[in-house]
CSV table of C-alpha atoms in Angstrom, one decimal:
chain,number,residue,atom,x,y,z
A,1,MET,CA,18.5,5.2,209.7
A,2,THR,CA,16.1,2.2,210.0
A,3,ARG,CA,12.3,2.9,211.0
A,4,ASP,CA,12.4,1.1,214.6
A,5,ALA,CA,15.8,3.3,215.0
A,6,GLY,CA,14.5,6.6,214.1
A,7,ALA,CA,11.5,6.0,216.5
A,8,VAL,CA,14.5,4.8,219.6
A,9,LYS,CA,15.9,8.6,218.5
A,10,ALA,CA,12.4,10.6,219.0
A,11,ALA,CA,11.8,8.6,221.7
A,12,GLN,CA,14.9,9.0,223.2
A,13,PRO,CA,17.0,12.5,221.5
A,14,LEU,CA,19.6,12.2,224.0
A,15,ALA,CA,20.4,8.6,223.3
A,16,GLY,CA,24.7,8.5,224.5
A,17,GLN,CA,25.0,11.6,225.3
A,18,GLY,CA,26.7,12.9,228.5
A,19,VAL,CA,25.3,15.9,229.6
A,20,LEU,CA,27.2,17.9,232.4
A,21,VAL,CA,24.2,19.3,235.9
A,22,THR,CA,25.8,21.7,237.8
A,23,ARG,CA,23.2,21.8,240.1
A,24,PRO,CA,23.9,21.9,244.2
A,25,ALA,CA,23.6,18.2,244.4
A,26,HIS,CA,20.2,18.5,246.3
A,27,GLN,CA,18.9,19.8,243.7
A,28,ALA,CA,19.9,17.7,240.9
A,29,VAL,CA,17.7,14.6,241.2
A,30,HIS,CA,14.9,15.9,239.1
A,31,LEU,CA,17.5,17.1,236.0
A,32,ALA,CA,19.2,13.8,236.5
A,33,GLU,CA,15.6,11.8,236.0
A,34,LEU,CA,14.6,13.9,233.0
A,35,ILE,CA,17.7,14.3,231.2
A,36,VAL,CA,17.5,9.6,231.5
A,37,ALA,CA,14.3,9.2,230.5
A,38,ALA,CA,15.4,11.5,227.3
A,39,GLY,CA,18.3,8.5,226.9
A,40,GLY,CA,21.4,10.8,228.0
A,41,LYS,CA,23.8,9.8,231.2
A,42,PRO,CA,24.0,12.9,233.8
A,43,VAL,CA,27.1,13.5,235.2
A,44,LEU,CA,27.2,15.2,238.3
A,45,PHE,CA,29.2,17.8,239.4
A,46,PRO,CA,27.8,20.1,241.9
A,47,VAL,CA,29.2,24.0,241.9
A,48,LEU,CA,27.4,25.0,244.4
A,49,GLU,CA,26.4,24.3,247.5
A,50,ILE,CA,23.8,25.7,249.7
A,51,LEU,CA,25.2,26.4,253.9
A,52,ASP,CA,22.6,27.6,256.5
A,53,THR,CA,23.4,30.9,257.7
A,54,ALA,CA,26.4,31.9,260.0
A,55,ASP,CA,23.5,33.4,262.4
A,56,LEU,CA,19.9,32.5,262.8
A,57,GLN,CA,18.7,35.0,265.3
A,58,PRO,CA,18.1,37.9,263.1
A,59,LEU,CA,16.0,35.5,261.0
A,60,TYR,CA,14.4,34.1,263.8
A,61,ALA,CA,13.5,37.4,265.3
A,62,LEU,CA,12.0,38.7,261.6
A,63,ILE,CA,9.8,35.1,261.8
A,64,ASP,CA,8.5,36.3,265.0
A,65,ARG,CA,7.3,39.4,263.7
A,66,LEU,CA,5.9,37.9,260.5
A,67,ASP,CA,2.0,39.0,261.4
A,68,GLU,CA,3.6,43.2,260.1
A,69,VAL,CA,4.3,42.2,257.3
A,70,ASP,CA,2.3,42.4,254.2
A,71,MET,CA,4.3,40.6,251.3
A,72,ALA,CA,6.5,37.4,251.7
A,73,ILE,CA,8.5,36.8,248.6
A,74,PHE,CA,11.0,34.1,248.2
A,75,ILE,CA,13.7,34.0,245.4
A,76,SER,CA,14.7,30.7,244.6
A,77,PRO,CA,13.7,26.8,246.1
A,78,ASN,CA,16.7,27.0,248.5
A,79,ALA,CA,15.2,30.2,250.2
A,80,VAL,CA,11.5,28.3,250.2
A,81,ASN,CA,13.2,25.1,251.9
A,82,LYS,CA,15.6,27.0,254.3
A,83,ALA,CA,13.4,29.5,255.3
A,84,MET,CA,9.8,28.0,255.7
A,85,ASN,CA,11.6,25.0,257.0
A,86,LEU,CA,12.4,27.6,260.7
A,87,ILE,CA,8.9,29.1,259.5
A,88,LYS,CA,6.8,26.2,260.4
A,89,SER,CA,9.4,25.3,263.4
A,90,ARG,CA,8.2,28.2,265.2
A,91,ARG,CA,5.0,29.8,264.4
A,92,GLU,CA,1.8,29.2,261.1
A,93,LEU,CA,2.1,32.0,258.2
A,94,PRO,CA,-0.4,35.0,258.8
A,95,GLY,CA,-3.6,34.2,257.4
A,96,GLY,CA,-3.4,37.6,255.4
A,97,LEU,CA,0.3,37.6,254.4
A,98,GLN,CA,0.6,37.7,250.5
A,99,ILE,CA,2.8,35.1,248.9
A,100,ALA,CA,5.1,35.7,246.1
A,101,ALA,CA,7.7,33.4,244.3
A,102,ILE,CA,10.0,34.0,241.4
A,103,GLY,CA,10.3,31.2,239.8
A,104,ARG,CA,8.4,27.3,239.3
A,105,GLY,CA,11.0,25.4,241.3
A,106,SER,CA,10.0,28.3,244.4
A,107,SER,CA,6.3,27.7,243.8
A,108,LYS,CA,6.9,23.9,244.0
A,109,GLU,CA,8.7,23.8,247.2
A,110,LEU,CA,6.0,26.4,248.9
A,111,LYS,CA,3.0,24.0,247.2
A,112,HIS,CA,5.1,20.9,249.4
A,113,PHE,CA,5.0,23.2,252.4
A,114,GLY,CA,1.1,24.1,251.7
A,115,VAL,CA,1.0,27.4,250.4
A,116,THR,CA,-1.1,27.4,247.3
A,117,ASP,CA,-2.0,31.3,246.9
A,118,ILE,CA,1.0,32.0,245.2
A,119,ILE,CA,1.6,35.3,243.7
A,120,ALA,CA,4.6,34.2,240.5
A,121,PRO,CA,5.2,35.4,236.8
A,122,THR,CA,4.1,32.6,234.1
A,123,ALA,CA,6.0,33.1,231.6
A,124,ARG,CA,10.2,34.5,232.2
A,125,PHE,CA,11.1,33.1,235.4
A,126,ASP,CA,13.2,36.4,237.3
A,127,SER,CA,13.2,39.6,239.1
A,128,GLU,CA,11.5,41.7,236.1
A,129,ASN,CA,8.4,39.5,235.2
A,130,LEU,CA,7.6,39.5,238.7
A,131,LEU,CA,7.4,43.1,239.1
A,132,GLU,CA,5.2,43.1,236.2
A,133,MET,CA,2.6,41.8,237.6
A,134,PRO,CA,-0.4,43.2,238.7
A,135,GLU,CA,-0.1,42.5,242.3
A,136,MET,CA,3.0,44.3,242.8
A,137,GLN,CA,2.3,47.2,241.8
A,138,ALA,CA,-0.2,49.2,244.3
A,139,VAL,CA,2.2,48.7,247.0
A,140,GLN,CA,2.8,51.8,248.7
A,141,GLY,CA,3.1,51.3,252.2
A,142,LYS,CA,3.9,47.5,252.0
A,143,ARG,CA,5.6,46.3,254.1
A,144,VAL,CA,7.5,43.6,252.1
A,145,VAL,CA,10.2,41.0,253.1
A,146,ILE,CA,12.1,38.9,250.1
A,147,PHE,CA,13.7,36.0,251.9
A,148,ARG,CA,16.7,35.4,249.6
A,149,GLY,CA,20.5,33.7,250.2
A,150,ASP,CA,23.8,35.9,250.7
A,151,GLY,CA,24.1,38.7,247.9
A,152,GLY,CA,22.1,38.6,245.1
A,153,ARG,CA,21.1,41.0,242.6
A,154,GLU,CA,19.0,44.2,244.3
A,155,VAL,CA,16.5,45.0,241.3
A,156,LEU,CA,13.8,43.7,243.1
A,157,GLY,CA,13.9,45.3,246.3
A,158,ASP,CA,15.2,48.5,244.8
A,159,THR,CA,11.8,48.8,242.7
A,160,LEU,CA,9.5,48.1,245.0
A,161,ILE,CA,11.3,50.5,246.9
A,162,ALA,CA,11.0,53.4,244.8
A,163,ARG,CA,6.8,52.1,244.3
A,164,GLY,CA,6.9,52.9,248.0
A,165,ALA,CA,6.9,49.9,249.7
A,166,GLN,CA,8.9,49.2,252.8
A,167,VAL,CA,11.3,46.3,252.2
A,168,GLU,CA,13.3,44.1,254.6
A,169,TYR,CA,15.7,41.5,253.2
A,170,ALA,CA,15.9,38.7,255.0
A,171,GLU,CA,18.9,36.0,254.3
A,172,CYS,CA,18.5,32.0,255.0
A,173,TYR,CA,20.7,31.0,253.7
A,174,ARG,CA,24.5,31.0,252.2
A,175,ARG,CA,26.4,30.0,248.6
A,176,SER,CA,29.7,28.7,248.5
A,177,ARG,CA,31.5,27.2,246.1
A,178,PRO,CA,33.0,23.5,246.8
A,179,ASP,CA,36.4,22.4,247.3
A,180,VAL,CA,35.9,20.0,244.6
A,181,PRO,CA,39.0,18.3,242.3
A,182,ALA,CA,38.0,18.2,238.6
A,183,GLY,CA,40.4,15.5,237.6
A,184,ASN,CA,37.9,13.3,237.0
A,185,LEU,CA,35.3,15.5,235.1
A,186,LEU,CA,38.4,16.1,233.1
A,187,ARG,CA,39.2,12.7,232.2
A,188,GLN,CA,35.5,11.8,230.9
A,189,TRP,CA,35.5,15.0,229.1
A,190,SER,CA,38.9,13.8,227.1
A,191,ARG,CA,36.8,10.3,226.3
A,192,ASN,CA,34.3,12.6,225.1
A,193,GLU,CA,31.9,11.6,227.5
A,194,ILE,CA,30.7,15.5,228.3
A,195,ASN,CA,28.4,16.7,225.4
A,196,ALA,CA,26.6,19.2,227.3
A,197,VAL,CA,26.5,21.6,229.5
A,198,THR,CA,24.0,22.6,231.9
A,199,VAL,CA,23.9,25.8,234.3
A,200,THR,CA,21.3,27.3,235.8
A,201,SER,CA,22.8,30.2,237.4
A,202,SER,CA,25.3,33.2,236.8
A,203,GLU,CA,27.4,32.6,240.1
A,204,GLY,CA,27.6,28.6,239.3
A,205,LEU,CA,28.6,29.3,235.3
A,206,ARG,CA,31.8,31.7,237.1
A,207,ASN,CA,32.2,28.7,239.4
A,208,LEU,CA,32.2,26.2,237.1
A,209,TYR,CA,34.5,28.0,235.1
A,210,ASP,CA,37.2,29.1,237.5
A,211,MET,CA,37.0,25.6,238.7
A,212,LEU,CA,38.2,23.3,235.5
A,213,GLY,CA,41.7,25.3,235.8
A,214,LYS,CA,43.3,25.8,231.7
A,215,LEU,CA,42.4,22.8,230.5
A,216,GLY,CA,39.0,22.2,231.4
A,217,ARG,CA,38.5,25.6,230.1
A,218,GLN,CA,39.2,24.4,226.9
A,219,TRP,CA,36.5,21.3,227.1
A,220,LEU,CA,34.1,24.2,228.1
A,221,LYS,CA,34.6,26.5,225.1
A,222,SER,CA,34.6,22.9,222.5
A,223,THR,CA,30.9,22.3,224.0
A,224,PRO,CA,27.2,23.2,224.1
A,225,VAL,CA,26.4,25.2,227.1
A,226,PHE,CA,23.0,25.1,228.0
A,227,VAL,CA,20.9,27.6,229.9
A,228,PRO,CA,18.1,28.6,231.0
A,229,HIS,CA,17.7,32.4,231.0
A,230,GLU,CA,19.4,35.6,229.2
A,231,ARG,CA,21.5,36.6,231.6
A,232,ILE,CA,23.5,33.7,232.2
A,233,LEU,CA,23.8,33.1,228.9
A,234,ALA,CA,25.6,37.1,228.9
A,235,VAL,CA,28.1,35.6,231.1
A,236,ALA,CA,29.2,32.5,229.1
A,237,HIS,CA,30.0,35.0,226.4
A,238,GLU,CA,31.7,36.9,229.0
A,239,LEU,CA,33.8,34.4,229.8
A,240,GLY,CA,34.1,33.3,226.2
A,241,LEU,CA,32.4,30.7,225.4
A,242,GLU,CA,30.5,30.9,222.1
A,243,ARG,CA,28.7,28.0,222.6
A,244,GLY,CA,25.9,29.3,224.5
A,245,VAL,CA,22.4,27.8,224.0
A,246,LEU,CA,19.5,29.8,225.5
A,247,THR,CA,16.7,27.0,226.6
A,248,PRO,CA,13.2,27.2,228.0
A,249,ALA,CA,12.8,27.6,232.1
A,250,GLY,CA,12.6,25.3,234.2
A,251,ASP,CA,14.2,21.6,234.2
A,252,GLU,CA,11.9,20.4,231.3
A,253,GLY,CA,13.2,23.1,229.1
A,254,LEU,CA,16.0,22.8,229.6
A,255,VAL,CA,15.6,18.7,228.5
A,256,ASP,CA,13.7,20.2,225.7
A,257,GLY,CA,16.5,22.8,224.6
A,258,ILE,CA,19.4,20.3,224.9
A,259,ALA,CA,17.2,17.5,223.1
A,260,ASP,CA,16.8,20.3,219.7
A,261,TRP,CA,19.8,21.3,219.6
A,262,PHE,CA,21.0,17.5,219.3
A,263,ARG,CA,18.3,16.9,216.6
A,264,GLU,CA,19.0,20.0,214.8
A,265,HIS,CA,23.0,18.7,214.8
A,266,ALA,CA,22.5,15.6,214.3
């Protein structure tokens, strides 16, 4: 490799690599831009749709009594976007309300709504790390609302209840598996145009596995799958995907992890 070629490779570590992006369509733009900046070609194939909750009335009722709440926790950027738009349409956030978020994406989305004083982890971004923060310890008697999608893990709420908090869930969106054929994606895979896969949720990985069908699962098993959390990696192994690769959190962490992998396997 010439010096110039080496410089290009260093500046664009994903040059010539097709990277499957499985995020919901409205959340895929930033990751796709980072992949392009690194020389790669993003291939968008959303495996989750984010829909409005079927009945908004319970959510409106909760928003109207936010003055009675001590802390609001936002599980995801989708929870922030859906809940904050509804809140802003009816009222201002109470001045004394503590705001917490699990990940960088949720914190960033909150800042778009003018919320800057946010309790959030700075290392790994999950419920367990939020629960380790000092502000989440002395919660005896506090009234806590958790804004989230339908269903989901209960560890955050259960732990806060065990610590004496009064916890209420506010489901502000629904997740659904898109009804999209995978034929075109499989053709791209057969032409060696999919060289890496990114998945950012356990549910999304299960959806992708189901959507690909028998043939597509063989392609998936032969391709490195990059995930930002140990929990998603465990699901990958459960599904028989032995080429799972754990990366740092966030879009930048995903792209850095993919770039490191291709440098090592060049």
